[in-house]
Amino acid sequence: MAVAEETAVEEPEKKRSKLPLILGLVGALVGGGGGFYAVQSGLLLPAKTAATAQVGAMPDVVFVPVEPLVVSLGPEARSRHLRFAAQLEVDRALQSDVATLMPRIVDVLNGYLRAVEVREFEDPGALVRLRAQMLRRVQIVTGEGRVRDLLVTEFVLN
C-alpha cells in the first residue's frame, strides 16, 4: 500500500519581536531622565533659594483667652454637656480693644452654641464648620480686622 504520508514539518513558532520592549525601556529611561533634569534645573519646580530658606519675623500677635463655656445639650442628646474653651488671635495693639469686648464675645458664642442642633455636635467634621461660624460671629462683634483667628482649645462632650 502506497499511502502517501504527508510529513508535516512543524515550523518552529516565530519568536516575538523584542523591539516594543526595548523601545518602551528606552522611552522610560529618556522620560525619567528628562523629568529629573527638569526638576533639578528648576524648569518644573522652582529651586529653593536662600531667600525662601530664611525664616521671617514672627507676627506681632497675642492670644486672648475666652472663658470656658458649659452648654447643656438637652434630653435627646447622648451627651449631657458641651465644654468649650477658645483663644482669639489678635494683633498686640488691639489686645485691649478685644479684651474690653469679651462679655459680648462670650454672649454671642454662648448663644450660637445653644442654637446648634445636637446631632451636629456629634458629627466628626462639625468642629471645622462650627469654628468658622463662631469666628465670623466674633469678627462681627469686635469689628472687621480685629480678630485674626479663633483657636478651639477645648471641645468636650460628656
Short mmCIF file of C-alpha atoms in Angstrom, two decimals:
data_model
loop_
_atom_site.label_atom_id
_atom_site.label_comp_id
_atom_site.label_asym_id
_atom_site.label_seq_id
_atom_site.Cartn_x
_atom_site.Cartn_y
_atom_site.Cartn_z
CA MET A 1 0.00 0.00 0.00
CA ALA A 2 1.39 3.05 -1.04
CA VAL A 3 -0.08 5.71 1.09
CA ALA A 4 1.50 8.93 0.69
CA GLU A 5 2.16 10.17 4.09
CA GLU A 6 2.46 13.73 4.31
CA THR A 7 5.04 14.55 6.76
CA ALA A 8 4.05 17.74 8.29
CA VAL A 9 7.10 19.55 9.18
CA GLU A 10 6.35 21.62 12.17
CA GLU A 11 7.55 25.06 11.75
CA PRO A 12 9.04 26.48 14.89
CA GLU A 13 6.95 29.27 16.44
CA LYS A 14 8.07 32.66 15.45
CA LYS A 15 9.76 34.44 18.28
CA ARG A 16 8.01 37.58 19.28
CA SER A 17 9.91 40.66 18.45
CA LYS A 18 11.60 42.35 21.39
CA LEU A 19 11.56 45.69 19.65
CA PRO A 20 8.48 47.04 21.51
CA LEU A 21 10.02 46.05 24.83
CA ILE A 22 13.29 47.75 24.00
CA LEU A 23 11.52 50.88 22.72
CA GLY A 24 9.41 51.05 25.90
CA LEU A 25 12.50 50.70 28.10
CA VAL A 26 14.38 53.39 26.17
CA GLY A 27 11.33 55.68 26.32
CA ALA A 28 11.02 55.20 30.09
CA LEU A 29 14.69 55.99 30.60
CA VAL A 30 14.53 59.10 28.43
CA GLY A 31 11.33 60.28 30.15
CA GLY A 32 12.74 59.65 33.62
CA GLY A 33 15.98 61.41 32.79
CA GLY A 34 14.15 64.36 31.27
CA GLY A 35 11.89 64.66 34.30
CA PHE A 36 14.87 64.51 36.65
CA TYR A 37 16.65 67.21 34.67
CA ALA A 38 13.54 69.44 34.61
CA VAL A 39 13.15 69.26 38.39
CA GLN A 40 16.85 69.63 39.19
CA SER A 41 17.34 72.59 36.86
CA GLY A 42 14.27 74.39 38.20
CA LEU A 43 12.29 74.23 34.97
CA LEU A 44 9.41 72.30 36.51
CA LEU A 45 9.55 73.26 40.19
CA PRO A 46 11.35 76.37 41.35
CA ALA A 47 14.56 75.62 43.17
CA LYS A 48 14.81 76.65 46.79
CA THR A 49 16.76 79.81 47.12
CA ALA A 50 18.42 81.35 50.11
CA ALA A 51 15.59 83.90 50.31
CA THR A 52 12.92 81.25 50.75
CA ALA A 53 15.02 79.29 53.22
CA GLN A 54 15.28 82.24 55.60
CA VAL A 55 12.69 82.42 58.31
CA GLY A 56 10.72 85.64 58.54
CA ALA A 57 9.95 87.51 61.71
CA MET A 58 7.12 86.31 63.91
CA PRO A 59 3.92 88.31 63.55
CA ASP A 60 3.19 90.58 66.48
CA VAL A 61 0.12 88.73 67.78
CA VAL A 62 -1.21 87.74 71.16
CA PHE A 63 -3.81 85.20 72.18
CA VAL A 64 -6.72 86.42 74.25
CA PRO A 65 -8.39 83.60 76.18
CA VAL A 66 -12.15 83.21 76.07
CA GLU A 67 -13.53 81.98 79.35
CA PRO A 68 -14.71 78.34 79.18
CA LEU A 69 -18.37 77.78 78.38
CA VAL A 70 -20.53 74.87 79.51
CA VAL A 71 -23.63 74.31 77.39
CA SER A 72 -26.37 71.86 78.34
CA LEU A 73 -27.42 69.84 75.31
CA GLY A 74 -30.90 68.67 76.21
CA PRO A 75 -32.65 65.36 76.87
CA GLU A 76 -32.40 63.87 73.34
CA ALA A 77 -28.58 64.05 73.19
CA ARG A 78 -26.29 61.15 74.04
CA SER A 79 -24.06 63.63 75.89
CA ARG A 80 -25.38 65.97 78.52
CA HIS A 81 -22.99 68.91 78.27
CA LEU A 82 -20.52 70.58 75.96
CA ARG A 83 -17.46 72.17 77.49
CA PHE A 84 -15.92 74.75 75.15
CA ALA A 85 -12.86 76.95 75.52
CA ALA A 86 -11.04 79.03 72.93
CA GLN A 87 -8.44 81.71 72.35
CA LEU A 88 -8.61 84.63 69.96
CA GLU A 89 -5.59 85.57 67.85
CA VAL A 90 -5.31 89.37 67.70
CA ASP A 91 -2.66 91.97 66.93
CA ARG A 92 -0.83 93.13 70.04
CA ALA A 93 -2.00 96.72 69.51
CA LEU A 94 -5.66 95.61 69.51
CA GLN A 95 -5.48 93.31 72.55
CA SER A 96 -7.12 95.77 74.97
CA ASP A 97 -9.95 96.52 72.49
CA VAL A 98 -10.79 92.83 72.16
CA ALA A 99 -10.47 92.21 75.92
CA THR A 100 -12.94 95.05 76.52
CA LEU A 101 -15.48 93.34 74.27
CA MET A 102 -15.07 89.93 75.91
CA PRO A 103 -18.54 89.89 77.56
CA ARG A 104 -20.16 90.39 74.12
CA ILE A 105 -17.92 87.70 72.62
CA VAL A 106 -18.88 85.20 75.31
CA ASP A 107 -22.55 86.10 74.85
CA VAL A 108 -22.51 85.57 71.07
CA LEU A 109 -20.60 82.26 71.40
CA ASN A 110 -22.93 81.03 74.14
CA GLY A 111 -26.00 81.94 72.09
CA TYR A 112 -24.63 80.28 68.97
CA LEU A 113 -23.60 77.05 70.72
CA ARG A 114 -27.01 76.74 72.35
CA ALA A 115 -28.74 77.16 68.98
CA VAL A 116 -26.74 74.43 67.20
CA GLU A 117 -28.53 71.11 66.75
CA VAL A 118 -27.32 68.29 68.98
CA ARG A 119 -26.64 65.91 66.06
CA GLU A 120 -24.23 68.45 64.57
CA PHE A 121 -22.02 68.34 67.69
CA GLU A 122 -21.67 64.58 67.32
CA ASP A 123 -20.57 64.79 63.66
CA PRO A 124 -16.75 64.31 63.46
CA GLY A 125 -16.34 67.05 60.84
CA ALA A 126 -18.54 69.55 62.65
CA LEU A 127 -15.75 71.31 64.52
CA VAL A 128 -14.40 72.92 61.35
CA ARG A 129 -17.81 74.32 60.41
CA LEU A 130 -18.58 75.41 63.97
CA ARG A 131 -15.21 77.14 64.28
CA ALA A 132 -15.75 79.09 61.06
CA GLN A 133 -19.23 80.16 62.16
CA MET A 134 -18.01 81.25 65.59
CA LEU A 135 -15.05 83.17 64.12
CA ARG A 136 -17.37 85.06 61.80
CA ARG A 137 -19.68 85.99 64.67
CA VAL A 138 -16.75 87.15 66.82
CA GLN A 139 -15.43 89.26 63.94
CA ILE A 140 -18.84 90.91 63.59
CA VAL A 141 -18.95 91.71 67.31
CA THR A 142 -15.38 93.05 67.53
CA GLY A 143 -15.31 94.81 64.19
CA GLU A 144 -13.64 93.77 60.95
CA GLY A 145 -9.88 93.24 61.17
CA ARG A 146 -9.53 92.98 64.95
CA VAL A 147 -9.62 89.18 65.38
CA ARG A 148 -7.44 87.12 63.05
CA ASP A 149 -8.45 83.63 64.13
CA LEU A 150 -10.31 81.59 66.72
CA LEU A 151 -8.43 78.65 68.13
CA VAL A 152 -10.53 75.98 69.84
CA THR A 153 -8.61 74.75 72.87
CA GLU A 154 -11.32 72.60 74.40
CA PHE A 155 -14.36 70.92 72.85
CA VAL A 156 -15.58 68.13 75.10
CA LEU A 157 -18.93 66.35 75.04
CA ASN A 158 -19.76 64.48 78.25
#
